[in-house]
mmCIF file of C-alpha atoms in Angstrom:
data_model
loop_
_atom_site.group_PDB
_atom_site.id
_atom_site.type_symbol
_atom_site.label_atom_id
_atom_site.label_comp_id
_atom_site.label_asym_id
_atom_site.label_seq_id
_atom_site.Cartn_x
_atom_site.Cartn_y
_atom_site.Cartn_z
ATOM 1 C CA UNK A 1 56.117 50.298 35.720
ATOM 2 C CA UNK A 2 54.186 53.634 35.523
ATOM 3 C CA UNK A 3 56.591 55.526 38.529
ATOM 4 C CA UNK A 4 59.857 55.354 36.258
ATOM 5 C CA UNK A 5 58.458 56.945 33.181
ATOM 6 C CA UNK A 6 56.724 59.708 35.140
ATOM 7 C CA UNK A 7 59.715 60.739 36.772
ATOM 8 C CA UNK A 8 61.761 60.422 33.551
ATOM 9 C CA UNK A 9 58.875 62.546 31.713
ATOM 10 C CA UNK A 10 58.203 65.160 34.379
ATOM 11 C CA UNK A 11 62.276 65.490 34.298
ATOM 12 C CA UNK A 12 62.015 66.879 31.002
ATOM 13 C CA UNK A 13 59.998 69.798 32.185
ATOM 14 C CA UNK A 14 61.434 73.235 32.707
ATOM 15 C CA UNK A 15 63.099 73.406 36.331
ATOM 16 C CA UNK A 16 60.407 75.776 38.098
ATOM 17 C CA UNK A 17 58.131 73.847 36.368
ATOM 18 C CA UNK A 18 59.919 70.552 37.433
ATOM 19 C CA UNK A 19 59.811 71.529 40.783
ATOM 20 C CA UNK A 20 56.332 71.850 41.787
ATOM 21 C CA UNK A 21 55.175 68.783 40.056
ATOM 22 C CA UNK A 22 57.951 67.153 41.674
ATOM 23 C CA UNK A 23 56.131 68.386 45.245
ATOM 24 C CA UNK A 24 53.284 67.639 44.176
ATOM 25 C CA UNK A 25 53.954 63.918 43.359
ATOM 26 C CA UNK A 26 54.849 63.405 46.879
ATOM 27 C CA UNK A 27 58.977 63.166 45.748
ATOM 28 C CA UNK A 28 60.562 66.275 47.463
ATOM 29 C CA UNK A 29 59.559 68.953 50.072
ATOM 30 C CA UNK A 30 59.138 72.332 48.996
ATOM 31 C CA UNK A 31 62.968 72.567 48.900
ATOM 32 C CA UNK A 32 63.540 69.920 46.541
ATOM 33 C CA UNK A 33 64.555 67.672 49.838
ATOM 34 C CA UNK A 34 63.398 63.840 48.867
ATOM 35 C CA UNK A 35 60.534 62.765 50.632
ATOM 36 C CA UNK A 36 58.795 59.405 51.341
ATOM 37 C CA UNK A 37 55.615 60.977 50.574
ATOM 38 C CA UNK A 38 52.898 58.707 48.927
ATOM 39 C CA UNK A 39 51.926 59.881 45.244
ATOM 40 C CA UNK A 40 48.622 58.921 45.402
ATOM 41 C CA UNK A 41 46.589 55.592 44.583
ATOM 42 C CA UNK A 42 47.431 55.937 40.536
ATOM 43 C CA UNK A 43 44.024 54.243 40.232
ATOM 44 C CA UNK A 44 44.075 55.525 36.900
ATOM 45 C CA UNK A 45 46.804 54.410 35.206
ATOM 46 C CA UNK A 46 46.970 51.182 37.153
ATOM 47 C CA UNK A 47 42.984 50.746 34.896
ATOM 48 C CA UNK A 48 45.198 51.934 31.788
ATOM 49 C CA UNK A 49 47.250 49.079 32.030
ATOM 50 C CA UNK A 50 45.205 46.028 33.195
ATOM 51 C CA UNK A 51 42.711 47.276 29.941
ATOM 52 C CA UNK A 52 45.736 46.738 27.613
ATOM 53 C CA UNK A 53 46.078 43.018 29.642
ATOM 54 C CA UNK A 54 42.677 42.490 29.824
ATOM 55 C CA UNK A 55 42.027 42.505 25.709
ATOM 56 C CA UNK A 56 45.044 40.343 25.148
ATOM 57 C CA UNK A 57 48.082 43.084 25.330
ATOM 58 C CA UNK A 58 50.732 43.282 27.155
ATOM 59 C CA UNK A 59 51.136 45.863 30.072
ATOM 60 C CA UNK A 60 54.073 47.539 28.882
ATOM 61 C CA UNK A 61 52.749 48.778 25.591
ATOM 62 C CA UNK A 62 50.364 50.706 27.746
ATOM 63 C CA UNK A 63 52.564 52.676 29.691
ATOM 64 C CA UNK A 64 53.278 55.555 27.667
ATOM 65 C CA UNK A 65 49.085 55.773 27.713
ATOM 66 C CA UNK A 66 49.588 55.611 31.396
ATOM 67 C CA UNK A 67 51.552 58.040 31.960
ATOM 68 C CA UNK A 68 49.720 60.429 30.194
ATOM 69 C CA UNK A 69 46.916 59.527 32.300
ATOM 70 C CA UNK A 70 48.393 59.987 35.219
ATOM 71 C CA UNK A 71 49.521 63.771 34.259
ATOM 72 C CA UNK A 72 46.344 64.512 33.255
ATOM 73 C CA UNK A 73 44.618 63.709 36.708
ATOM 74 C CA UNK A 74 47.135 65.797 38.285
ATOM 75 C CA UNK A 75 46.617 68.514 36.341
ATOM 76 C CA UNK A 76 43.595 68.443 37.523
ATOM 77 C CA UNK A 77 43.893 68.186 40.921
ATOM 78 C CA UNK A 78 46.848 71.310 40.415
ATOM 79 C CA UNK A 79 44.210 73.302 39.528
ATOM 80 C CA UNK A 80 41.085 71.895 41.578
ATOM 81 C CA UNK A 81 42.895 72.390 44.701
ATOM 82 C CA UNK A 82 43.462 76.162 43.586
ATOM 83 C CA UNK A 83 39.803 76.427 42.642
ATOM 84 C CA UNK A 84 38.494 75.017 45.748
ATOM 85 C CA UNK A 85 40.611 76.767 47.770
ATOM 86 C CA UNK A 86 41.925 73.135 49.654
ATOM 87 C CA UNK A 87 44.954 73.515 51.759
ATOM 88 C CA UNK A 88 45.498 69.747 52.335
ATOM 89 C CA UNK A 89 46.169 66.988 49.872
ATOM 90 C CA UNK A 90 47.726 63.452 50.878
ATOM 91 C CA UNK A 91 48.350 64.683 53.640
ATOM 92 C CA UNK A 92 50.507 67.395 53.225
ATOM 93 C CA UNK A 93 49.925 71.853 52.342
ATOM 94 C CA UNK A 94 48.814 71.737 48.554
ATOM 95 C CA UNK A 95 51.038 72.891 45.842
ATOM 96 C CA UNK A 96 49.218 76.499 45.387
ATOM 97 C CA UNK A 97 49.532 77.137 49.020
ATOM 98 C CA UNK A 98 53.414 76.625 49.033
ATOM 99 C CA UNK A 99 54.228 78.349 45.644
ATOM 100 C CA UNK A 100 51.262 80.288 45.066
ATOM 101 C CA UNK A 101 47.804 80.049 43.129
ATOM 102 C CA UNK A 102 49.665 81.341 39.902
ATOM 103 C CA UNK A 103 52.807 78.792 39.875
ATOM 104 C CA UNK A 104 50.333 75.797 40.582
ATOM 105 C CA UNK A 105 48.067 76.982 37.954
ATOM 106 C CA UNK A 106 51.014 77.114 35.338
ATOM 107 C CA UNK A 107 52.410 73.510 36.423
ATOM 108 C CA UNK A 108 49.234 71.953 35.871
ATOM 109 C CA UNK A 109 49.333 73.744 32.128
ATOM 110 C CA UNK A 110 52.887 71.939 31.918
ATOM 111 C CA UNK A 111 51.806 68.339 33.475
ATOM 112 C CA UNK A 112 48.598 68.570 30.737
ATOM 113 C CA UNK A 113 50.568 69.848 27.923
ATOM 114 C CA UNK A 114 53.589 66.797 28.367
ATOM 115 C CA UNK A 115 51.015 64.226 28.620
ATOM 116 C CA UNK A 116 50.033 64.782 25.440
ATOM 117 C CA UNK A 117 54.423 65.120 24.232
ATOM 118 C CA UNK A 118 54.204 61.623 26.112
ATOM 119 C CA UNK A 119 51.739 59.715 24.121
ATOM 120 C CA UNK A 120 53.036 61.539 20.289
ATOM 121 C CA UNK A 121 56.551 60.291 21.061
ATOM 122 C CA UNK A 122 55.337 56.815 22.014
ATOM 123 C CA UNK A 123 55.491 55.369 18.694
ATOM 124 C CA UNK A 124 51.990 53.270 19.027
ATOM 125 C CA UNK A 125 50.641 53.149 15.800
ATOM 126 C CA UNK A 126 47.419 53.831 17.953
ATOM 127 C CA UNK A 127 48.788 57.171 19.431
ATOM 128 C CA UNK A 128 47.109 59.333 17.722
ATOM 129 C CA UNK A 129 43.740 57.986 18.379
ATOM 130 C CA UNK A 130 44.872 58.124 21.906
ATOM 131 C CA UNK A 131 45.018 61.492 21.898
ATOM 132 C CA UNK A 132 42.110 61.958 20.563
ATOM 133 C CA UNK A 133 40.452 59.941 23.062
ATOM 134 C CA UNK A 134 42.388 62.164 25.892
ATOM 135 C CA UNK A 135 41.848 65.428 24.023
ATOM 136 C CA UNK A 136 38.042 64.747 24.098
ATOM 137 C CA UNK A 137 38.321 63.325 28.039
ATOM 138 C CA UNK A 138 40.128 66.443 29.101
ATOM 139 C CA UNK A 139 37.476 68.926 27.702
ATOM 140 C CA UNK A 140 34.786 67.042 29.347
ATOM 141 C CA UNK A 141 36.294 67.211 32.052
ATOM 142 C CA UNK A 142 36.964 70.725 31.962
ATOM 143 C CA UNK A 143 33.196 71.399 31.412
ATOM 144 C CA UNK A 144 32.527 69.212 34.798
ATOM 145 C CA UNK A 145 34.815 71.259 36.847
ATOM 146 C CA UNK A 146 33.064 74.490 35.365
ATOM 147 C CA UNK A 147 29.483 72.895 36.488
ATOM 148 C CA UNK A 148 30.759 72.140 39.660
ATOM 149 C CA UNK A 149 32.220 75.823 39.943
ATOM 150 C CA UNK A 150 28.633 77.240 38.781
ATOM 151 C CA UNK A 151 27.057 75.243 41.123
ATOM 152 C CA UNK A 152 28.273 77.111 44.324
ATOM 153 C CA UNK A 153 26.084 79.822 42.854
ATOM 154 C CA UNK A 154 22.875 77.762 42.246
ATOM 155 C CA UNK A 155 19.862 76.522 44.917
ATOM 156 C CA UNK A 156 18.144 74.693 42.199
ATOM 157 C CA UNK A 157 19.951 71.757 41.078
ATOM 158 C CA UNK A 158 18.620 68.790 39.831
ATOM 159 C CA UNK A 159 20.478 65.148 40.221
ATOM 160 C CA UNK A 160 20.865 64.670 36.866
ATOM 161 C CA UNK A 161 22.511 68.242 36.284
ATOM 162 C CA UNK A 162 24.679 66.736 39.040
ATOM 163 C CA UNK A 163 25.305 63.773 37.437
ATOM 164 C CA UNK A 164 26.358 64.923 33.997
ATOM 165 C CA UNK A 165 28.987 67.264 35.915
ATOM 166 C CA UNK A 166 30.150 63.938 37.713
ATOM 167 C CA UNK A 167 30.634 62.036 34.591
ATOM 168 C CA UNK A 168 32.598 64.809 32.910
ATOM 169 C CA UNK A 169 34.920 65.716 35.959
ATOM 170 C CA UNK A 170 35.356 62.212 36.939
ATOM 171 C CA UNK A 171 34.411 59.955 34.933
ATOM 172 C CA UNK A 172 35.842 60.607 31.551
ATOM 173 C CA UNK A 173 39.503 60.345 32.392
ATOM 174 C CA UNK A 174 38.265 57.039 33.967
ATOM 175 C CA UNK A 175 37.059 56.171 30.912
ATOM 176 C CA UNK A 176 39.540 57.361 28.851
ATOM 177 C CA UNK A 177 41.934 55.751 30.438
ATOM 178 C CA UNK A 178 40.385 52.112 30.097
ATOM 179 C CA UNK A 179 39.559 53.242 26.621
ATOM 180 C CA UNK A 180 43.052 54.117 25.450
ATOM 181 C CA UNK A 181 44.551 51.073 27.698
ATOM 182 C CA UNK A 182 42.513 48.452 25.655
ATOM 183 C CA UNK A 183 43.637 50.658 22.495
ATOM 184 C CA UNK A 184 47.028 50.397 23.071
ATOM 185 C CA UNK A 185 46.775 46.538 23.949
ATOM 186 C CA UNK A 186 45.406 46.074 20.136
ATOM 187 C CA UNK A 187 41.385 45.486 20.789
ATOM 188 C CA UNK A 188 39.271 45.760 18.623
ATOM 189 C CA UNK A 189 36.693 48.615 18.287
ATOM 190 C CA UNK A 190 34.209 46.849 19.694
ATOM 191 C CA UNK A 191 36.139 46.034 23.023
ATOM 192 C CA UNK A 192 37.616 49.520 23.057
ATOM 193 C CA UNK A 193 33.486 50.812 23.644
ATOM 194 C CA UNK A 194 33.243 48.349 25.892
ATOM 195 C CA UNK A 195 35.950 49.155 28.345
ATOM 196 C CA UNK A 196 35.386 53.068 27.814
ATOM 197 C CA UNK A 197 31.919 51.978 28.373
ATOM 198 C CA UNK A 198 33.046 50.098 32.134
ATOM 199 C CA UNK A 199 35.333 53.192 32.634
ATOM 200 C CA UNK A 200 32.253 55.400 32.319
ATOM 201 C CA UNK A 201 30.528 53.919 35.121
ATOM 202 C CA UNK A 202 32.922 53.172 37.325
ATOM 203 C CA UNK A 203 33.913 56.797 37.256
ATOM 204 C CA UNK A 204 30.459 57.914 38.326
ATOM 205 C CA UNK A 205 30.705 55.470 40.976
ATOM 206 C CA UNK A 206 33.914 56.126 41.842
ATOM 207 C CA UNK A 207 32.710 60.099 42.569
ATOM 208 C CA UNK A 208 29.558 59.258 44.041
ATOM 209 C CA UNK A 209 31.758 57.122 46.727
ATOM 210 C CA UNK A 210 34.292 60.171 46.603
ATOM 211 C CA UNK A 211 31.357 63.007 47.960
ATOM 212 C CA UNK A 212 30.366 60.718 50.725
ATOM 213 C CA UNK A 213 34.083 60.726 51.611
ATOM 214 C CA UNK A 214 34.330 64.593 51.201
ATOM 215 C CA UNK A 215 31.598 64.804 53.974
ATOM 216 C CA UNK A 216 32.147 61.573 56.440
ATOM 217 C CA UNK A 217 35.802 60.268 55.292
ATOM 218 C CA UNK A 218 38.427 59.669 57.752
ATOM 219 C CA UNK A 219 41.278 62.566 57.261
ATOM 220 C CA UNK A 220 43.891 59.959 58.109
ATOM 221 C CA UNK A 221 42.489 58.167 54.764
ATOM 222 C CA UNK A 222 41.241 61.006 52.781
ATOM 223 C CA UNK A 223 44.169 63.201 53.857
ATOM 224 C CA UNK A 224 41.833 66.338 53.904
ATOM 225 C CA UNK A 225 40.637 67.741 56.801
ATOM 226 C CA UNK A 226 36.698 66.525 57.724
ATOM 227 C CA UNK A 227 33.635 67.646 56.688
ATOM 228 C CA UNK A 228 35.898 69.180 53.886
ATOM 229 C CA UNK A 229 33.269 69.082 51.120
ATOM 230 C CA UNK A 230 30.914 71.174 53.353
ATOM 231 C CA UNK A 231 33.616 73.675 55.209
ATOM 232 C CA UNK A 232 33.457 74.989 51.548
ATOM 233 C CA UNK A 233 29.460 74.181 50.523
ATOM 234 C CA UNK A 234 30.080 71.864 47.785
ATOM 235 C CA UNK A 235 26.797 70.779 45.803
ATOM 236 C CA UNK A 236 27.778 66.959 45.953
ATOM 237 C CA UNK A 237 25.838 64.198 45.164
ATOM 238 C CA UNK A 238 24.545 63.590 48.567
ATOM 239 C CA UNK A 239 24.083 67.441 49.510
ATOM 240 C CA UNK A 240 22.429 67.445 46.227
ATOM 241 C CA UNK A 241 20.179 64.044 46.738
ATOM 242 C CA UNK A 242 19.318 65.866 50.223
ATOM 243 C CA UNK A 243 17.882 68.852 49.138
ATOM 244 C CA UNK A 244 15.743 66.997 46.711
ATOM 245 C CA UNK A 245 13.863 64.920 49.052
ATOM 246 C CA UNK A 246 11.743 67.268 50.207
ATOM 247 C CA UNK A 247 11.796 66.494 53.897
ATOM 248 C CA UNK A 248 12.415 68.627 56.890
ATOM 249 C CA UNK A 249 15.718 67.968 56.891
ATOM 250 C CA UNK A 250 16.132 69.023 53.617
ATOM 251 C CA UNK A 251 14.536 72.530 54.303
ATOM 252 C CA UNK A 252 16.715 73.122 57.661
ATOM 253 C CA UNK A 253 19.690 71.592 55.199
ATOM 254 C CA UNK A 254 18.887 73.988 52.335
ATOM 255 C CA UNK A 255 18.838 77.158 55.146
ATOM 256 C CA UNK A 256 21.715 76.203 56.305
ATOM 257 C CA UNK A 257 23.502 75.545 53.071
ATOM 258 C CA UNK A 258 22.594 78.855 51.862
ATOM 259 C CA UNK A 259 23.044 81.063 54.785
ATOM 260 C CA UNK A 260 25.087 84.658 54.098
ATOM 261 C CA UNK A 261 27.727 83.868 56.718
ATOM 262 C CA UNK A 262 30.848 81.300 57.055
ATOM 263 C CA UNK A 263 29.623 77.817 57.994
ATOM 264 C CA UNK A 264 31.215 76.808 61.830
ATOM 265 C CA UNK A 265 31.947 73.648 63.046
ATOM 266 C CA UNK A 266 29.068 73.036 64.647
ATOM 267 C CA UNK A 267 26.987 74.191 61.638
ATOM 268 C CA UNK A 268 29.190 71.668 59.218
ATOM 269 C CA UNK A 269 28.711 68.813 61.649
ATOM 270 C CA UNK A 270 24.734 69.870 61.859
ATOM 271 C CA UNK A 271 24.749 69.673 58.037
ATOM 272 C CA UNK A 272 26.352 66.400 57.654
ATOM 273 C CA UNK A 273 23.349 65.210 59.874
ATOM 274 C CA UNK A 274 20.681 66.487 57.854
ATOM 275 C CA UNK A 275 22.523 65.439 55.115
ATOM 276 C CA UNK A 276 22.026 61.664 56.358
ATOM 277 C CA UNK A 277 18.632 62.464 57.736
ATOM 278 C CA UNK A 278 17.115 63.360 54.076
ATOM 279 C CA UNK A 279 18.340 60.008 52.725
ATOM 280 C CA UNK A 280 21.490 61.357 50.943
ATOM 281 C CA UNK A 281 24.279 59.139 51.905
ATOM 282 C CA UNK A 282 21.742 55.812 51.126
ATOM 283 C CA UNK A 283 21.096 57.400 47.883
ATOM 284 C CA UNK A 284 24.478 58.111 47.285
ATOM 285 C CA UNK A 285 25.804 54.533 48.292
ATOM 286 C CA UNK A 286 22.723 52.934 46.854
ATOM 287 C CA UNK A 287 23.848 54.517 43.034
ATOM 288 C CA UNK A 288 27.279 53.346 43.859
ATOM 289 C CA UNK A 289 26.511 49.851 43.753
ATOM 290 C CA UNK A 290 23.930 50.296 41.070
ATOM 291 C CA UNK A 291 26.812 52.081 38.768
ATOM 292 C CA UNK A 292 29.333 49.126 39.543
ATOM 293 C CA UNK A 293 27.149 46.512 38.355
ATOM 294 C CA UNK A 294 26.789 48.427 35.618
ATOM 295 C CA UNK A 295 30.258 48.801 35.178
ATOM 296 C CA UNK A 296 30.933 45.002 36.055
ATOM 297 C CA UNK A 297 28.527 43.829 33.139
ATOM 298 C CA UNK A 298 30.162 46.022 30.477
ATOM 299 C CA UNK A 299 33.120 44.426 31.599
ATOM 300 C CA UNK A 300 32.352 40.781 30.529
ATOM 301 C CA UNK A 301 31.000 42.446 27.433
ATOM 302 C CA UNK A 302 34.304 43.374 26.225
ATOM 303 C CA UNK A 303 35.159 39.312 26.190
ATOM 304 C CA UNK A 304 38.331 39.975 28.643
ATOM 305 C CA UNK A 305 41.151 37.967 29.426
ATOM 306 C CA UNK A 306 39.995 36.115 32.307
ATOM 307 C CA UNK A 307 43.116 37.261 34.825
ATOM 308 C CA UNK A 308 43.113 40.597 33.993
ATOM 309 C CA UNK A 309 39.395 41.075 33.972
ATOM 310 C CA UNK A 310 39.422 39.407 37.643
ATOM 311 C CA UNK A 311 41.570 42.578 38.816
ATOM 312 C CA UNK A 312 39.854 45.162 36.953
ATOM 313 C CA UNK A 313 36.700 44.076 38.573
ATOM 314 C CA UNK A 314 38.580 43.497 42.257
ATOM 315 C CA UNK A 315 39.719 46.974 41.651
ATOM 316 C CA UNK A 316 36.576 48.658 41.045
ATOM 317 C CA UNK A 317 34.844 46.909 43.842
ATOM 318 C CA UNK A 318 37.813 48.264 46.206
ATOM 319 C CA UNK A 319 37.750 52.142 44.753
ATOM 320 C CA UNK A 320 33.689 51.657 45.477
ATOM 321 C CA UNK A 321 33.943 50.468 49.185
ATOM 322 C CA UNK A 322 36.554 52.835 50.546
ATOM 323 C CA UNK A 323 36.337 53.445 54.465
ATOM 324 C CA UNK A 324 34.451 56.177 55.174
#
């Protein structure tokens, strides 16, 4: 449902513009050459639409919401990828490393700017509370990617600093997008805090499961190369949960961390061992679960459709216990 109105709303972009979301999506090579690439797992706007089912909607009144959704999040990762510096993303270079920092930068501006064009011309009577839900998601999400950014500069963080950037970078398009789902499948306000409620907290758990992947995922499922997260010293959750403890681990972790030279293999393999060693990656599955309960109960709150609410919660128990 989602696919068809992407591709028929990022066709309306200008044609550079056109082209590198196009690459990015996964549905041509850099020459415009059709691929069979995958797009991603569209978590997000597959939450958008089971929230409009699961409050009594249909699915299809949701998709312009969606869609949106979806732009958003790759705006993001458009611009992440050039902040970060990542080569590799599903699998394939990154968009900045094919066209250049400064054409991946201004796509993202174009994928943000038509989601909003997407939801005005929907014709919900709901729409423009939508974007004011997404307009408010966005800049908190802005504000956790400049944390995250300040961070690199920073040996004192404490968890909850880390946790407030993790709930604006991840979790409030997560929420958002159940949020404006349920909105668009007529709730009422009460279930509409409810699911941005469950949105909330699965999107914390949904990055806390995502840094343990950044530092022990498989490649051939993350589709970045390992140890990625520490290659380029990311304060994660669990790097952040290990320095904390207070163990020797954490000391020999927090020298290596901060040491004035590039981090080698061995070094990044050393760290991810400390890492486990200081109790980060049991912390950091241990708040996983904790945050999906949470999520699970605010769930049932919201008085759900029984079907739908069975594959919203299926859903979030699958995004939570990825391979690592």
């Amino acid at each position: 449902m989602v696919d068809p109105a992407t591709r028929a709303a990022v066709g309306t972009l200008p044609g550079s513009m056109r082209h590198i979301a196009g690459y990015h999506y996964g549905w041509w090579d850099e020459t415009g050459t059709p691929t069979e690439t995958s797009g991603g797992k569209a978590l997000r706007p597959t939450l958008t639409l089971l929230a409009a089912e699961a409050v009594g909607g249909v699915a299809s009144a949701a998709v312009p919401a969606a869609v949106a959704i979806e732009l958003v999040h790759n705006f993001s990762l458009l611009h992440d990828d050039v902040i970060d510096g990542d080569v590799t993303r599903r699998h394939r270079p990154t968009a900045w490393s094919v066209f250049g920092r400064s054409a991946a930068i201004l796509a993202g501006d174009s994928l943000l700017t038509l989601a909003f064009d997407v939801l005005a011309a929907s014709g919900h009577p709901d729409s423009r509370e939508g974007m004011r839900i997404l307009s408010a998601a966005v800049q908190s999400l802005v504000e956790g990617q400049s944390l995250d950014v300040a961070f690199e500069d920073r040996q004192d963080i404490e968890l909850a600093e880390c946790e407030v950037m993790a709930r604006g970078k991840t979790g409030a398009l997560i929420s958002a997008a159940c949020a404006i789902g349920a909105l668009f499948g007529g709730a009422r306000s009460a279930q509409v805090e409810h699911m941005r409620a469950f949105g909330a907290e699965l999107g914390l758990a949904f990055q806390l499961v995502d840094d343990l992947l950044g530092i022990w995922g498989d490649p051939a499922v993350t589709g970045k190369p390992v140890y990625s997260d520490l290659h380029n010293r990311k304060k994660s959750l669990p790097v952040v949960a290990a320095l904390r403890s207070k163990t020797t681990a954490a000391q020999e972790l927090h020298e290596l961390y901060h040491a004035d030279r590039p981090l080698s293999g061995v070094d990044v393999e050393r760290a991810a061992a400390l890492i486990d060693a200081a109790g980060g990656q049991a912390w950091c599955q241990a708040q996983a679960d904790d945050r999906l309960a949470r999520a699970i109960h605010r769930l049932r709150s919201a008085d759900p459709v029984a079907g739908a609410a069975a594959e919203l919660a299926g859903l979030a128990c699958l995004v939570t216990h990825r391979d690592h």
